[in-house]
XYZ file of C-alpha atoms in Angstrom:
539
model
C 20.212 -167.846 119.038
C 19.780 -168.110 122.755
C 17.335 -166.049 124.496
C 18.875 -163.201 126.616
C 16.600 -163.138 129.390
C 19.021 -163.517 132.594
C 17.481 -164.747 135.642
C 18.633 -163.930 139.197
C 20.844 -167.295 139.176
C 22.435 -165.961 135.834
C 23.340 -162.957 137.524
C 24.724 -165.194 140.484
C 26.669 -166.982 137.968
C 28.030 -164.119 136.410
C 29.378 -162.658 139.643
C 31.292 -165.771 140.486
C 32.382 -165.964 136.917
C 34.047 -162.490 137.045
C 35.271 -163.018 140.548
C 37.047 -166.222 139.357
C 38.580 -164.420 136.002
C 39.558 -161.694 137.546
C 43.219 -162.092 138.934
C 43.496 -164.001 135.456
C 44.777 -162.841 131.853
C 41.076 -161.943 131.127
C 41.160 -158.994 133.705
C 41.995 -156.340 131.039
C 39.351 -157.208 128.955
C 36.897 -157.115 131.977
C 38.293 -153.810 133.010
C 37.835 -152.498 129.555
C 34.425 -153.566 129.572
C 33.482 -151.794 132.828
C 32.711 -155.348 134.565
C 35.815 -154.464 136.949
C 37.745 -151.735 138.591
C 41.045 -150.928 138.848
C 44.291 -151.199 136.490
C 44.736 -154.187 134.303
C 47.239 -156.912 135.342
C 51.141 -156.232 134.933
C 52.431 -157.530 131.628
C 55.454 -158.837 133.477
C 53.147 -161.435 135.294
C 51.690 -162.055 131.961
C 52.835 -166.086 132.057
C 51.600 -166.587 135.399
C 48.030 -164.687 134.525
C 48.064 -166.999 131.559
C 48.269 -170.030 133.807
C 45.725 -168.946 135.984
C 43.379 -167.972 133.350
C 43.312 -171.736 132.394
C 43.072 -172.823 135.900
C 40.016 -170.619 136.202
C 37.968 -172.086 133.027
C 38.838 -175.430 134.657
C 37.334 -174.501 137.831
C 34.295 -172.762 136.089
C 33.129 -176.286 134.752
C 32.250 -177.954 131.298
C 31.094 -175.109 129.266
C 34.295 -172.892 130.041
C 36.574 -175.915 129.571
C 35.174 -175.998 126.023
C 35.278 -172.554 125.207
C 38.991 -172.780 126.166
C 39.557 -175.627 124.016
C 38.329 -173.685 121.076
C 40.132 -170.672 122.138
C 43.248 -172.999 121.586
C 42.297 -173.239 118.007
C 42.302 -169.219 117.640
C 45.873 -168.447 117.266
C 44.932 -166.476 114.641
C 43.819 -164.238 117.241
C 45.193 -165.110 120.461
C 49.056 -165.037 121.401
C 50.840 -168.468 120.997
C 51.838 -168.753 124.512
C 48.050 -168.467 125.585
C 46.945 -171.031 122.801
C 49.601 -173.341 123.881
C 48.516 -173.466 127.891
C 44.885 -173.639 126.533
C 45.797 -176.457 124.427
C 46.790 -178.645 127.592
C 43.412 -178.053 129.193
C 41.348 -181.009 130.672
C 37.969 -181.569 132.005
C 38.713 -184.695 134.691
C 36.449 -184.342 137.160
C 35.116 -186.326 140.105
C 32.570 -189.325 138.919
C 28.981 -188.995 139.728
C 27.842 -191.851 141.792
C 25.930 -194.081 139.716
C 22.841 -194.005 141.798
C 22.448 -190.384 140.717
C 22.550 -191.805 137.027
C 20.331 -194.575 137.419
C 16.716 -193.215 137.052
C 18.003 -191.248 133.763
C 20.065 -194.169 132.406
C 16.741 -196.523 133.097
C 14.698 -193.881 131.455
C 16.750 -193.414 128.326
C 17.455 -197.412 127.985
C 13.773 -198.199 128.793
C 14.801 -200.851 131.294
C 17.373 -200.919 134.034
C 20.979 -201.800 132.615
C 21.020 -204.877 134.595
C 18.152 -206.224 132.210
C 19.672 -205.085 129.139
C 23.107 -206.259 129.457
C 24.901 -209.510 130.570
C 27.468 -207.821 132.439
C 27.339 -204.165 133.618
C 30.149 -202.303 136.039
C 28.416 -199.571 137.759
C 32.156 -198.338 138.379
C 32.793 -195.772 135.660
C 36.120 -196.387 133.620
C 36.105 -192.616 132.662
C 34.795 -189.687 133.898
C 34.600 -186.200 132.317
C 32.882 -182.825 132.594
C 29.934 -183.999 130.188
C 29.933 -187.684 130.531
C 30.847 -190.967 132.267
C 31.732 -194.181 130.645
C 30.761 -197.668 131.783
C 31.723 -201.041 130.833
C 29.370 -203.678 129.856
C 28.574 -206.858 127.917
C 25.915 -207.317 125.532
C 23.595 -210.547 125.646
C 25.366 -211.712 122.427
C 28.496 -211.488 124.264
C 30.042 -208.458 122.699
C 31.893 -206.080 124.736
C 30.848 -202.633 124.941
C 31.057 -199.295 126.640
C 28.086 -197.062 127.887
C 28.360 -193.331 127.752
C 25.897 -191.579 129.939
C 25.688 -187.762 130.065
C 25.894 -186.212 133.476
C 22.541 -185.195 135.175
C 21.749 -181.404 134.612
C 24.537 -180.723 132.368
C 22.323 -179.159 129.721
C 20.670 -176.572 132.009
C 24.475 -175.450 133.331
C 25.531 -175.288 129.901
C 22.704 -173.465 128.212
C 22.962 -170.833 131.723
C 26.423 -170.411 130.727
C 25.946 -169.798 127.356
C 23.371 -167.294 128.072
C 26.173 -165.332 129.709
C 28.792 -165.562 127.344
C 26.303 -164.188 124.477
C 25.431 -161.336 126.925
C 29.328 -160.681 126.917
C 29.453 -160.954 123.590
C 26.864 -158.309 122.888
C 28.527 -155.849 125.616
C 31.839 -156.218 123.701
C 30.695 -155.447 120.347
C 28.809 -152.338 121.993
C 31.930 -151.167 124.290
C 35.183 -152.515 122.546
C 35.090 -151.269 118.566
C 38.301 -152.721 118.274
C 37.199 -156.233 118.790
C 34.077 -155.811 116.872
C 35.717 -157.181 113.572
C 35.972 -160.483 115.267
C 32.078 -160.846 115.471
C 32.169 -161.684 119.083
C 28.206 -162.537 118.700
C 28.655 -164.692 115.668
C 31.664 -166.511 117.786
C 29.225 -167.363 120.607
C 26.294 -168.401 118.819
C 28.331 -170.803 116.572
C 30.166 -172.132 120.047
C 26.473 -172.386 121.440
C 25.546 -174.561 118.763
C 28.521 -176.751 118.501
C 28.658 -177.234 122.463
C 24.654 -178.392 122.195
C 25.613 -180.735 119.372
C 28.498 -182.000 121.806
C 26.090 -183.146 124.393
C 23.664 -184.644 122.108
C 25.098 -188.236 121.777
C 22.497 -189.040 118.509
C 25.042 -186.577 116.431
C 28.452 -188.017 117.936
C 26.988 -191.385 117.151
C 26.315 -190.477 113.088
C 29.952 -188.769 113.108
C 31.621 -191.770 114.373
C 29.432 -194.086 111.946
C 30.206 -192.036 109.182
C 33.981 -191.522 109.860
C 33.920 -195.634 110.551
C 32.359 -195.981 107.137
C 35.017 -193.775 105.383
C 38.118 -194.304 107.324
C 40.902 -196.630 105.878
C 44.069 -195.873 108.037
C 42.202 -196.020 111.194
C 39.929 -198.447 113.119
C 36.548 -196.949 114.329
C 34.358 -199.032 116.632
C 30.819 -199.992 115.855
C 27.987 -197.952 117.273
C 24.931 -199.729 118.571
C 21.977 -197.781 117.604
C 19.634 -199.472 119.125
C 21.123 -198.327 122.820
C 21.932 -194.809 121.597
C 19.771 -191.765 122.560
C 20.414 -187.897 123.087
C 22.079 -188.655 126.809
C 23.323 -192.379 126.120
C 25.501 -193.792 123.625
C 26.899 -197.459 123.299
C 29.788 -198.553 121.089
C 32.103 -201.546 120.504
C 34.845 -201.713 123.288
C 38.642 -201.296 121.969
C 41.212 -202.187 124.104
C 44.772 -201.144 123.284
C 47.445 -198.960 124.673
C 48.317 -195.309 124.361
C 50.666 -194.337 121.282
C 52.994 -192.727 123.585
C 56.655 -192.505 124.380
C 56.408 -195.583 126.719
C 54.968 -197.503 123.967
C 57.303 -196.468 121.078
C 60.243 -197.601 123.554
C 58.508 -201.065 124.265
C 57.530 -201.783 120.608
C 59.957 -199.763 118.299
C 59.354 -201.575 115.179
C 55.689 -201.366 115.448
C 55.772 -197.650 116.323
C 57.665 -196.808 113.263
C 55.486 -198.938 110.956
C 52.354 -196.959 112.705
C 53.599 -193.450 112.498
C 53.262 -192.638 108.554
C 49.742 -194.136 108.955
C 48.758 -191.353 111.972
C 49.960 -188.497 109.608
C 48.388 -190.333 106.205
C 45.056 -190.951 108.150
C 44.552 -187.496 109.248
C 45.295 -185.922 106.088
C 43.108 -188.547 104.078
C 40.151 -187.887 106.195
C 40.500 -184.047 105.597
C 41.215 -184.178 101.852
C 39.818 -187.129 100.605
C 36.469 -187.606 102.864
C 36.031 -184.025 104.019
C 34.923 -185.482 107.661
C 37.589 -185.703 110.305
C 38.397 -185.976 114.206
C 38.922 -182.658 115.340
C 40.844 -183.680 118.471
C 43.339 -186.608 117.483
C 45.491 -186.412 120.419
C 46.769 -189.595 122.344
C 44.041 -189.939 124.633
C 41.705 -190.398 121.879
C 43.722 -193.142 120.020
C 44.765 -196.439 121.083
C 47.049 -198.979 119.085
C 45.048 -202.083 119.340
C 46.313 -205.812 119.963
C 46.412 -206.506 116.094
C 48.547 -203.572 115.541
C 46.064 -200.853 114.747
C 45.384 -197.323 115.674
C 41.920 -196.572 116.620
C 40.247 -193.394 116.960
C 37.937 -192.698 119.984
C 35.620 -190.002 120.967
C 33.803 -188.097 118.095
C 32.086 -185.664 120.115
C 34.368 -182.892 117.887
C 34.344 -183.558 114.287
C 35.577 -181.188 111.531
C 33.653 -180.934 107.853
C 35.141 -179.406 105.118
C 33.347 -178.650 101.616
C 34.612 -179.377 98.459
C 35.436 -176.076 97.589
C 37.416 -175.833 100.859
C 39.131 -179.011 100.168
C 40.198 -177.521 96.828
C 41.409 -174.373 98.591
C 43.656 -176.701 100.702
C 45.126 -178.376 97.513
C 46.143 -174.878 95.966
C 47.730 -174.024 99.163
C 49.661 -177.452 99.505
C 50.385 -177.148 95.890
C 51.537 -173.654 96.013
C 54.859 -175.198 98.518
C 55.929 -176.811 95.148
C 55.924 -173.603 92.941
C 55.885 -171.086 95.365
C 53.079 -169.107 94.110
C 52.459 -166.417 96.236
C 49.756 -164.911 94.478
C 47.546 -167.888 94.879
C 47.847 -168.496 98.283
C 47.186 -164.884 99.185
C 44.005 -164.984 97.140
C 43.016 -167.977 98.885
C 43.921 -166.437 102.329
C 41.933 -163.172 101.678
C 38.976 -165.452 100.520
C 39.180 -167.369 103.578
C 38.887 -164.242 105.666
C 35.938 -162.821 103.960
C 38.346 -159.936 102.762
C 37.995 -158.023 99.256
C 40.209 -155.459 97.071
C 43.641 -155.787 97.256
C 45.637 -157.644 100.003
C 47.374 -155.852 102.970
C 50.708 -154.497 102.146
C 52.502 -157.300 104.211
C 50.659 -160.529 102.911
C 52.782 -161.083 99.890
C 56.200 -160.027 101.910
C 54.984 -162.406 104.728
C 54.193 -165.365 102.111
C 57.545 -164.821 100.246
C 59.499 -165.431 103.589
C 57.147 -168.380 104.172
C 58.342 -169.835 101.089
C 61.599 -169.150 101.115
C 61.864 -171.613 104.662
C 59.021 -173.989 103.604
C 58.916 -174.767 99.950
C 59.864 -177.869 98.696
C 62.989 -176.699 97.184
C 64.035 -174.704 100.482
C 66.414 -177.491 101.092
C 65.252 -177.787 104.972
C 63.087 -180.170 106.450
C 59.487 -179.168 107.183
C 57.699 -179.542 110.283
C 53.809 -178.987 109.640
C 53.156 -177.684 112.994
C 55.732 -175.101 112.748
C 54.819 -174.319 109.185
C 51.020 -173.909 110.239
C 51.803 -171.755 113.142
C 53.610 -169.238 110.658
C 50.910 -169.491 108.212
C 48.467 -168.284 111.167
C 50.733 -165.944 112.170
C 50.862 -164.279 108.773
C 47.049 -164.234 108.769
C 46.999 -162.691 112.355
C 49.803 -160.099 111.642
C 47.618 -158.718 108.374
C 44.653 -158.636 110.530
C 42.766 -161.610 108.842
C 40.562 -163.688 110.683
C 40.383 -167.274 109.534
C 37.339 -169.761 109.650
C 36.804 -172.210 112.287
C 36.756 -174.934 110.061
C 40.126 -174.322 108.695
C 41.368 -173.669 112.346
C 40.231 -176.911 113.315
C 41.676 -178.419 110.186
C 45.437 -176.888 111.269
C 44.942 -178.017 114.847
C 44.080 -181.631 114.029
C 47.272 -181.709 111.253
C 49.266 -180.414 113.860
C 48.251 -182.791 116.806
C 48.188 -185.618 114.250
C 51.867 -184.819 113.148
C 52.953 -184.763 116.804
C 51.716 -188.061 117.328
C 53.352 -189.565 114.414
C 56.931 -187.775 115.771
C 55.986 -189.446 119.030
C 55.837 -192.904 117.471
C 58.995 -192.265 114.952
C 60.703 -188.987 115.778
C 62.761 -189.429 112.692
C 59.723 -189.618 110.390
C 59.597 -187.182 107.127
C 56.185 -186.532 107.927
C 56.195 -184.371 104.229
C 57.483 -187.604 102.455
C 54.690 -189.577 104.550
C 51.774 -187.586 103.357
C 52.572 -187.178 99.811
C 50.804 -190.091 98.378
C 47.970 -188.617 99.783
C 48.240 -185.287 98.375
C 49.020 -186.625 94.740
C 45.722 -189.005 95.380
C 43.774 -185.916 96.108
C 45.010 -183.726 93.225
C 44.194 -186.836 90.998
C 40.882 -187.053 92.131
C 40.049 -183.511 90.928
C 40.438 -184.910 87.496
C 38.084 -187.897 87.912
C 35.478 -187.945 85.319
C 32.820 -187.447 88.156
C 34.716 -184.610 89.797
C 35.028 -182.975 86.149
C 31.367 -183.735 85.746
C 30.487 -181.955 88.672
C 32.745 -178.682 88.495
C 31.346 -178.343 84.850
C 27.610 -178.580 86.337
C 28.816 -176.321 88.863
C 29.936 -173.736 86.037
C 27.100 -174.121 83.692
C 24.585 -173.740 86.665
C 26.323 -170.033 87.732
C 26.387 -169.468 83.973
C 22.660 -170.070 83.975
C 21.949 -167.824 87.097
C 24.397 -165.058 85.079
C 22.273 -165.129 81.925
C 18.982 -165.321 83.852
C 19.866 -162.191 85.947
C 22.342 -160.371 83.473
C 19.660 -158.675 80.884
C 17.886 -157.098 83.778
C 20.695 -156.215 85.520
C 21.946 -154.273 82.257
C 18.651 -152.877 81.899
C 18.560 -151.183 85.228
C 22.210 -149.679 84.957
C 21.349 -148.323 81.697
C 18.264 -146.824 83.139
C 20.336 -145.591 85.962
C 22.829 -143.857 83.965
C 20.706 -142.197 81.592
C 18.835 -140.696 84.502
C 21.685 -139.757 86.693
C 24.716 -139.925 84.342
C 28.299 -141.239 85.140
C 30.225 -139.882 88.046
C 33.773 -140.682 88.281
C 35.524 -140.010 91.155
C 39.612 -140.068 91.414
C 41.458 -140.143 94.503
C 45.320 -140.251 94.587
C 47.724 -139.295 96.779
C 50.267 -138.471 94.149
C 48.314 -136.186 92.151
C 51.503 -133.786 92.200
C 53.566 -136.205 90.042
C 50.652 -136.653 87.694
C 52.144 -133.946 85.177
C 55.598 -135.035 85.378
C 54.358 -138.823 84.809
C 52.288 -137.519 81.764
C 55.335 -135.856 80.455
C 57.481 -138.448 80.756
C 55.152 -140.802 79.200
C 54.558 -138.393 76.181
C 58.767 -138.246 76.015
C 58.874 -142.319 75.961
C 56.175 -142.427 73.215
C 57.988 -139.561 70.995
C 61.175 -141.587 71.352
C 59.444 -144.753 70.600
C 57.964 -143.700 67.431
C 61.294 -142.063 66.521
C 63.159 -145.819 67.052
C 60.230 -147.246 64.979
C 60.799 -144.970 62.044
C 64.731 -145.624 62.273
C 63.809 -149.489 62.423
C 61.623 -149.574 59.381
C 64.344 -147.054 57.566
C 67.090 -149.580 58.359
C 64.862 -152.663 56.767
C 64.039 -150.804 53.676
C 67.703 -149.674 53.030
C 68.710 -153.212 53.850
C 66.518 -154.660 51.212
C 67.903 -152.073 48.747
C 70.112 -152.246 45.579
C 73.734 -152.997 46.738
C 75.472 -150.341 45.748
C 78.180 -147.963 47.452
C 75.765 -145.042 48.500
C 72.993 -147.887 49.932
C 75.672 -149.359 51.950
C 76.988 -146.426 53.336
C 73.481 -145.333 54.319
C 72.715 -148.865 55.429
C 75.653 -148.420 57.897
C 74.461 -145.260 59.066
C 70.942 -146.031 59.480
C 71.605 -149.247 61.392
C 74.056 -147.591 63.661
C 71.153 -144.733 64.557
C 68.444 -147.023 64.950
C 70.873 -149.375 67.317
C 71.485 -146.109 69.191
C 68.038 -145.181 69.194
C 66.589 -148.460 70.566
C 69.469 -148.422 73.148
C 68.085 -145.055 74.325
C 64.674 -146.010 74.077
C 65.416 -149.095 76.289
C 67.300 -147.182 79.081
C 64.037 -144.610 78.843
C 61.882 -147.582 79.994
C 64.079 -148.783 82.954
C 65.177 -145.213 83.991
C 63.536 -144.450 87.635
C 63.410 -141.165 89.279
């Protein structure tokens, strides 16, 4: 965790942050925390306040831009109008002159770039708040791009993260209603993610791993020789952005690539467990040979095997509308025990009426994901960050696929990937892994079980057993007991009549037996009808 000792510079930065955020949608929170005086902003101007908030984050620099981009994934906590605006955040900034980078770059590469590359352009081809990108050519003739971290950016981000951590602790202390969202933990995870994102060695490993696994996407090769914490070199990919203009000019190729965009993303999620977390059109190119290429692996999501199995349970429930299974998975994701909230299963029943396979309506993933997250938000269930990254990435990938082909049936396009993921669960290696995991858990239970039982018995022998009963309907208990005893008595009578009927039916066939047989069968039928009526009767 970052230290919380604030310097005079930190306090000056804090004053600037508060002043910048004061006229925006953040004002009610600042007032509530006692950092601002006066009334909260007028709800009638909520939309303009959201817009001002996004503009303020951009003005405050890279840390707050990244914070906003992460907030855009938290539609389980924030209003959809705000997350939609946050999703459009960009961090394009003016480029730093190359002379300000030269010394740092020479130190990182071990020599001036002009000595290491056959060609090197000092004019950046892209500039963002964290890094700038330059075109170069290796001595072997390969075209590459050189990504360089902006000088001083780490110190700026660490200072801002100290302020965010201090704010999170104030929120936990002064705003009990927000405490369940664990702001300190959220900021700690944000700090780790941002500091990893500015370490290009981690980005290089992510890119290499995805390149090794990807089948639908082309991923550029990383040149490890030139990769350091502040510098990264990879093969240059030339191509076009897969936007509406490309679709209009190359309609046949666009339609062919649309299913690959959806299948490729879901394949990375369900089959590989490692996926590009921000596959917007700016991070994807269509190469001259007609392939989709992924760029910029600073933000990568990872899913454990267990998490992928849970995602498959949710996807499989779209076929059989298994409300209980999805409710159980969502409760586990939210880290909640006990019975589900009253509105959870009803919410999923409505969800399946709209999105189940037999609903008879076209399914849009982004729309279904939004409603799924809304169900969690309405029931005060907070989803873990890896799943929100997954859902956001799927929604962006669907948007890309529909940009390439507006008529694409995305669900039909991804069906082969889902079937392959289900089949992989029953592969010998997967079965062996699950069996090993089960036996390991059983071994742990057997190891600790006897001791736990011994302690339990000892405690019972010392303290006895105390049973606490709490019910809001104790007044109904006598009537319920009486009703149960009446039903039991009637059931016994009916059972006796049925047994008697059976005995008479097998008796000798004379006139008396026949008459008795008819009478007892009639009585048995009346008794059975009364018994069934009693079971279904409600007060």
